[in-house]
Amino acid sequence: MLELAIKGSKKYYGWMALLLGIIGIGFLVYLKQLDFGLGITGMTRDVSWGFYIAQFTFLVGVAAGGVMVVLPYYLHDYKAFGKVTILGEFLAIASVVMCLLFIIVDLGQPSRIFNVPLYPTLNSVLFWDMIVLNVYLFLNIIIGWNVLEAERNNVHYQAWLKPLIYLSIPWAVSIHTVTAYLYCGLPGRGFWMTAILAPRFLSSAFAAGPALLILLCLIIRRVTNYDPGKEQIQSLAKIVAYAITINVFFFLCEIFVVFYSQVPEHMDHIKYLFFGLQGHGAYVPWMWTSMVLMLISIILLVNPITRKNEGVLTVACIATFVGTWIDKGLGMISGGFVPSPLHHVNEYIPTIPEILIALGVWATGFFVLTILFKIAVSVKEEVRG
Amino acid sequence: MKSSRRRFLQIAGISALGLGAKPVYDAFAKEEHGDKPEIQILKNDKALIAKQWAMVIDTRKLESTEALDPIINACHKIHNVPTKLEDKRHEVKWIWEEGYHHAFPGKANRFLDEKVENTPFLVLCNHCENPPCCRACPTGATFKRESDGIVLMDFHRCIGCRFCMAACPFGSRSFNFRDPRPFIEETNKEFPTRMKGVVEKCNFCAERLAIGKMPACVEASNGAIAFGDLYDPESEVRKLLKTNYTIRRKQGLGTEPSVYYIV
């Protein structure tokens, strides 16, 4: 089926060339980082994880979000999602690819990455994160590819795929749970040390992933002859509506616990993010923007009149995606490091090289995504036509 | 032809997967049988040994920055810590000075007696008995040495993921954000320098204990810092703990720090 990816229009090639350009820039800056060290980023002794790990965390969510089409289709036999399931699975593949790349660019000694499987350390959450992410990647490649090929050949997919499909559903939950466990099990990091972190991660994932999928469906409808379908988009929109509402609810639960108990070690991080601390408040406008965006998307998505209007739905999905991205891809990581365990306020601001490398990784993800979607849509067009 | 090539690639792929899984399998297998390979490390006759090394810092004897500086310098000098780094973001430190409010956040009264308020406190790796950093490390590059409880770093195994830095509640770990070697004042050939991209921290002078010497900070402190076995009732630290009221940093987190402070 790969041949379908190299037969495209001028626009398709133009888009791929643009992505390759961004990847190239990111790669060159990464070479610089390899040479100099992670000192070209804004990270410090106090804020030792930054933009890369934050993007990683957010994208694990987008990857896990794919399960929101897989589950209704395969478990509840919701036939309509047959038109979008492959898109959800392929989005998961591209997201996990970005996740793994973000881990690699964040390593101080990337050439030693195989020390993780060579010296398996069962007590380290990072070891388990490596396992769940890679297995999830392979599950989605195997399932997505074979189901699509079967569809192309007009036959039912192989019976042995069924157990793998069922396995991929709890597995999607596991990837984001384990990723939350990276943070929430650390003593002395009050911002993350909350049992609601994994549920919060999952709720924002199930909002961000399907929201992106809706936007991608709308783009596919516009640029190809394949229509993922009105009903499908509306069902996805309902999923986003529930997920983003639950996400804000979980966040408010956190706010209550923190501000009613008033334990400084937990409170200071949220104060820093939303109001600033000791004169440092670079994230304040971002965090409030995130809150407003999430509230707007709740209003637009819960109300059936606005949800059913695809123009408004587009706005709501962008609001959801950007809102959850700021929350997780920006605030979640640096918020946990400021103030530091010794209660110093050393603010973290990502540097330009850091952002260029991150953009390169995002572009790589979208390059993979475009190839996969091109294949999927071509097959769908072929089968229909 | 085409299908046989595909078959070959499938087999090759599965074989590669199998090879990659071998160490993981070994790890599980080891846990079940417990037959560790016999590795013997010969000890120096003069080596100092303990069940769990611990430190007592008498802050009454270290009242000013001037009193702390020689101690900090002694450590950083023999361990090739790059002290000439100008950009504070890249800072590396093993032992340094903090005010009471930062060394003991959560323990500081709003109205402290002036003496404590103005006393500089030495902070370093606590060599916790229950270290969260070792729990977090995905490669075993940082580990608690069973023989004497020192939390050590293998600079050659560290992949630079910095999970240990996130896990440490004491901010005791530094990362080499760039090549540290040009920023070492005077290289000590008897201790390894580090490369960029790895984490480092205080090692309780494991290399000195191995040849019968006390840690450099202890030596430079003129008796203000005591060092000994926490589980030997006759050790100097135990005698001090018996006769003085001591505090530890963030004791409530359950990491069991091995550095005690007499205030």
XYZ file of C-alpha atoms in Angstrom, chain A residues 27-373:
347
model
C 17.627 18.609 12.502
C 20.393 21.154 11.954
C 19.633 22.797 15.291
C 19.588 19.348 16.864
C 23.083 18.730 15.509
C 24.093 21.918 17.280
C 22.500 20.605 20.484
C 24.339 17.297 20.091
C 27.580 19.211 19.800
C 27.091 21.762 22.576
C 24.819 19.871 24.935
C 21.388 20.654 26.338
C 22.753 24.018 27.453
C 21.271 25.552 24.309
C 17.843 25.055 25.867
C 16.310 27.116 28.645
C 16.513 24.247 31.097
C 18.467 24.603 34.320
C 19.442 22.730 37.428
C 16.107 23.751 38.957
C 13.878 23.241 35.925
C 15.497 20.113 34.577
C 12.663 19.132 32.218
C 11.182 21.612 29.788
C 9.478 22.018 26.458
C 10.525 18.629 25.058
C 9.131 16.576 27.914
C 6.021 18.737 27.975
C 5.396 18.062 24.258
C 6.036 14.392 24.913
C 3.429 14.372 27.672
C 0.854 16.170 25.566
C 1.410 13.882 22.569
C 1.097 10.704 24.616
C -2.367 12.084 25.258
C -3.108 12.617 21.570
C -1.926 9.061 20.914
C -4.135 7.660 23.654
C -7.033 9.722 22.275
C -7.132 7.405 19.260
C -8.856 4.828 21.433
C -11.949 7.023 21.429
C -12.718 5.842 17.885
C -11.367 2.322 18.307
C -13.470 1.553 21.378
C -16.928 2.463 20.003
C -16.206 0.752 16.683
C -14.751 -2.545 17.843
C -16.250 -2.929 21.311
C -19.716 -1.443 20.795
C -19.914 -2.237 17.086
C -20.725 1.399 16.317
C -20.529 0.936 12.548
C -20.387 4.606 11.592
C -16.889 4.880 13.058
C -15.670 2.381 10.456
C -14.982 5.437 8.318
C -12.683 7.120 10.855
C -11.186 4.307 12.938
C -8.166 3.953 10.677
C -7.593 7.709 10.955
C -7.590 7.445 14.755
C -5.124 4.575 14.668
C -2.821 6.340 12.227
C -2.978 9.527 14.299
C -1.882 7.425 17.266
C 1.080 6.081 15.287
C 2.254 9.555 14.273
C 1.807 10.810 17.850
C 3.836 7.984 19.378
C 6.567 8.608 16.812
C 6.704 12.229 18.005
C 6.701 11.078 21.648
C 9.696 8.839 21.084
C 11.533 11.568 19.189
C 10.868 14.062 21.985
C 12.359 11.626 24.486
C 15.423 11.191 22.286
C 16.020 14.922 21.792
C 15.673 15.408 25.551
C 18.404 12.913 26.438
C 21.811 14.197 27.458
C 23.458 11.092 25.988
C 21.110 9.856 23.242
C 23.684 7.350 21.989
C 23.218 5.459 25.236
C 19.455 5.069 24.864
C 19.798 1.297 24.593
C 21.045 1.235 28.179
C 17.351 1.248 29.068
C 16.594 -2.213 27.597
C 20.161 -3.407 28.284
C 19.879 -2.746 32.028
C 16.165 -3.226 32.612
C 15.232 -1.480 35.839
C 11.835 -2.685 36.906
C 11.408 -0.060 39.615
C 11.747 2.833 37.159
C 8.539 4.204 35.657
C 10.532 5.365 32.629
C 11.428 1.761 31.844
C 7.735 0.837 31.832
C 6.881 3.935 29.826
C 9.307 2.767 27.149
C 7.598 -0.616 27.057
C 4.004 0.632 26.929
C 4.751 3.274 24.285
C 6.609 0.906 21.963
C 4.013 -1.828 22.310
C 1.256 0.708 21.621
C 3.124 1.837 18.529
C 3.446 -1.709 17.222
C -0.150 -2.597 18.075
C -1.404 0.345 16.056
C 0.907 -0.343 13.119
C -0.109 -4.008 12.971
C -3.818 -3.383 13.475
C -4.108 -0.285 11.290
C -2.113 -1.686 8.408
C -3.778 -5.106 8.286
C -7.320 -3.835 8.690
C -6.764 -1.291 5.933
C -5.209 -3.865 3.630
C -8.127 -6.200 4.241
C -10.518 -3.395 3.403
C -8.613 -2.724 0.194
C -8.823 -6.387 -0.794
C -12.484 -6.443 0.120
C -12.112 -9.205 2.691
C -12.629 -9.372 6.457
C -9.490 -8.712 8.454
C -7.607 -11.687 9.884
C -9.133 -13.331 12.938
C -5.902 -13.132 14.908
C -6.139 -9.358 14.852
C -9.193 -9.342 17.093
C -7.381 -10.058 20.388
C -4.798 -7.417 19.490
C -7.560 -4.904 18.821
C -9.134 -5.619 22.193
C -5.716 -5.383 23.836
C -5.071 -1.999 22.234
C -8.026 -0.463 24.106
C -6.774 -0.831 27.697
C -3.277 -0.331 26.321
C -4.175 3.181 25.195
C -5.270 3.951 28.745
C -2.061 2.445 30.067
C 0.259 4.685 28.045
C -1.121 7.843 29.553
C -1.486 6.367 33.015
C 2.149 5.302 33.068
C 3.155 8.716 31.723
C 1.290 10.373 34.606
C 3.030 8.006 37.020
C 6.346 9.446 35.858
C 5.363 12.604 37.694
C 2.827 11.815 40.390
C 5.003 9.389 42.331
C 7.781 11.847 43.122
C 8.101 13.005 46.722
C 8.741 16.697 47.069
C 6.974 17.707 43.836
C 3.706 18.944 45.288
C 2.201 20.053 42.000
C 2.253 16.565 40.508
C 1.793 14.502 43.641
C -1.918 14.046 43.273
C -3.864 10.872 42.547
C -5.993 12.768 40.041
C -3.044 13.395 37.733
C -3.541 10.243 35.632
C -7.325 10.779 35.341
C -6.677 14.418 34.440
C -4.165 13.378 31.808
C -6.655 10.908 30.337
C -9.558 13.349 30.259
C -7.501 16.011 28.521
C -6.172 13.334 26.152
C -9.654 12.188 25.211
C -10.515 15.813 24.476
C -7.364 16.804 22.574
C -7.032 13.620 20.487
C -10.591 13.516 19.093
C -10.621 17.332 18.697
C -7.564 17.062 16.459
C -9.182 14.153 14.651
C -12.285 16.262 13.905
C -10.113 19.018 12.490
C -8.221 16.464 10.387
C -11.517 14.973 9.135
C -12.696 18.420 8.080
C -9.412 18.992 6.238
C -9.650 15.566 4.541
C -13.171 16.372 3.389
C -11.926 19.616 1.883
C -8.756 18.413 0.153
C -9.744 14.882 -0.942
C -12.740 13.088 -2.433
C -13.288 11.186 0.779
C -15.844 12.373 3.317
C -15.336 10.933 6.812
C -19.010 11.765 7.405
C -21.239 14.175 9.255
C -22.498 11.666 11.801
C -18.951 10.557 12.566
C -17.812 14.113 13.188
C -20.822 14.802 15.405
C -20.200 11.659 17.464
C -16.587 12.664 17.905
C -17.725 16.140 18.933
C -19.872 14.632 21.694
C -16.877 12.681 22.931
C -14.819 15.886 23.016
C -17.660 17.663 24.851
C -17.731 15.054 27.622
C -13.970 14.777 27.882
C -13.223 18.492 28.060
C -15.982 18.985 30.656
C -14.605 16.158 32.794
C -11.126 17.608 32.358
C -12.168 20.996 33.723
C -14.078 19.266 36.518
C -10.966 17.289 37.517
C -8.945 20.479 37.444
C -11.450 22.180 39.752
C -11.246 19.181 42.122
C -7.515 19.788 42.266
C -8.040 23.499 42.865
C -10.420 22.798 45.740
C -8.083 20.380 47.493
C -5.108 22.661 47.090
C -6.701 25.954 48.080
C -8.987 24.660 50.823
C -6.188 22.746 52.528
C -3.784 25.606 51.834
C -0.687 23.465 52.138
C 2.015 25.735 50.707
C 3.988 23.001 48.953
C 0.964 22.194 46.818
C -0.456 25.681 46.542
C 2.653 27.589 45.491
C 2.936 25.939 42.085
C -0.619 26.801 41.099
C -0.141 30.300 42.493
C 2.965 30.641 40.357
C 1.188 29.517 37.198
C -1.981 31.558 37.613
C -0.904 34.604 39.602
C 2.887 34.663 39.546
C 5.264 34.164 42.475
C 7.907 36.535 43.817
C 7.613 38.736 40.763
C 7.843 35.875 38.242
C 4.765 35.234 36.162
C 5.581 34.485 32.515
C 2.959 31.756 32.401
C 0.082 33.761 33.913
C -1.453 35.002 30.627
C -1.007 31.569 29.052
C -2.725 29.704 31.863
C -5.704 32.028 31.904
C -5.964 31.790 28.119
C -6.016 28.015 28.506
C -8.827 28.222 31.055
C -10.886 30.577 28.905
C -10.386 28.396 25.818
C -11.486 25.280 27.661
C -14.571 27.042 29.035
C -15.453 28.359 25.570
C -15.158 24.887 24.108
C -17.421 23.455 26.818
C -20.083 26.046 26.015
C -19.822 25.515 22.265
C -19.683 21.728 22.418
C -22.336 20.990 25.018
C -24.902 23.213 23.312
C -26.324 21.127 20.407
C -27.069 24.173 18.246
C -23.472 25.342 18.210
C -22.044 21.835 18.085
C -24.034 20.913 14.978
C -22.744 23.942 13.106
C -19.482 22.726 11.604
C -18.013 26.202 11.422
C -18.538 26.730 15.144
C -17.406 23.167 15.794
C -14.105 23.966 14.106
C -13.601 26.915 16.447
C -14.506 24.754 19.451
C -12.047 22.037 18.432
C -9.234 24.538 17.934
C -10.068 26.016 21.355
C -9.987 22.544 22.925
C -6.715 21.606 21.285
C -4.915 24.853 22.083
C -6.385 25.022 25.594
C -5.263 21.517 26.511
C -1.920 22.082 24.802
C -1.173 25.125 26.951
C -2.317 23.251 30.052
C -0.148 20.203 29.400
C 2.418 21.194 26.806
C 3.406 24.366 28.606
C 2.200 24.669 32.222
C 2.208 21.086 33.466
C 5.965 20.544 33.405
C 7.457 23.919 34.302
C 4.712 24.431 36.892
C 5.931 21.363 38.728
C 9.512 22.662 38.892
C 8.733 26.205 40.027
C 9.220 26.905 42.864
C 12.102 24.453 43.234
C 12.307 21.935 46.089
C 14.419 24.506 47.943
C 11.769 27.077 47.277
C 13.712 29.205 44.820
C 11.809 30.730 41.924
C 13.888 30.150 38.814
C 11.640 30.625 35.851
C 11.982 28.538 32.722
C 11.521 30.037 29.278
C 12.161 27.833 26.239
C 14.869 29.158 23.916
C 14.589 29.636 20.142
C 16.800 26.598 19.323
C 14.696 24.508 21.671
C 11.496 25.593 19.941
C 13.002 24.964 16.480
C 13.950 21.411 17.455
C 10.459 20.884 18.859
C 8.950 22.203 15.623
C 11.159 19.779 13.702
C 9.752 16.899 15.723
C 6.188 18.097 15.216
C 6.890 18.366 11.477
C 8.251 14.813 11.467
C 5.052 13.665 13.124
C 2.924 15.458 10.564
C 5.074 14.040 7.764
C 4.380 10.527 9.017
C 0.729 11.434 9.575
C 0.340 12.812 6.045
C 1.816 9.658 4.501
C -0.429 7.423 6.593
C -3.539 9.512 5.949
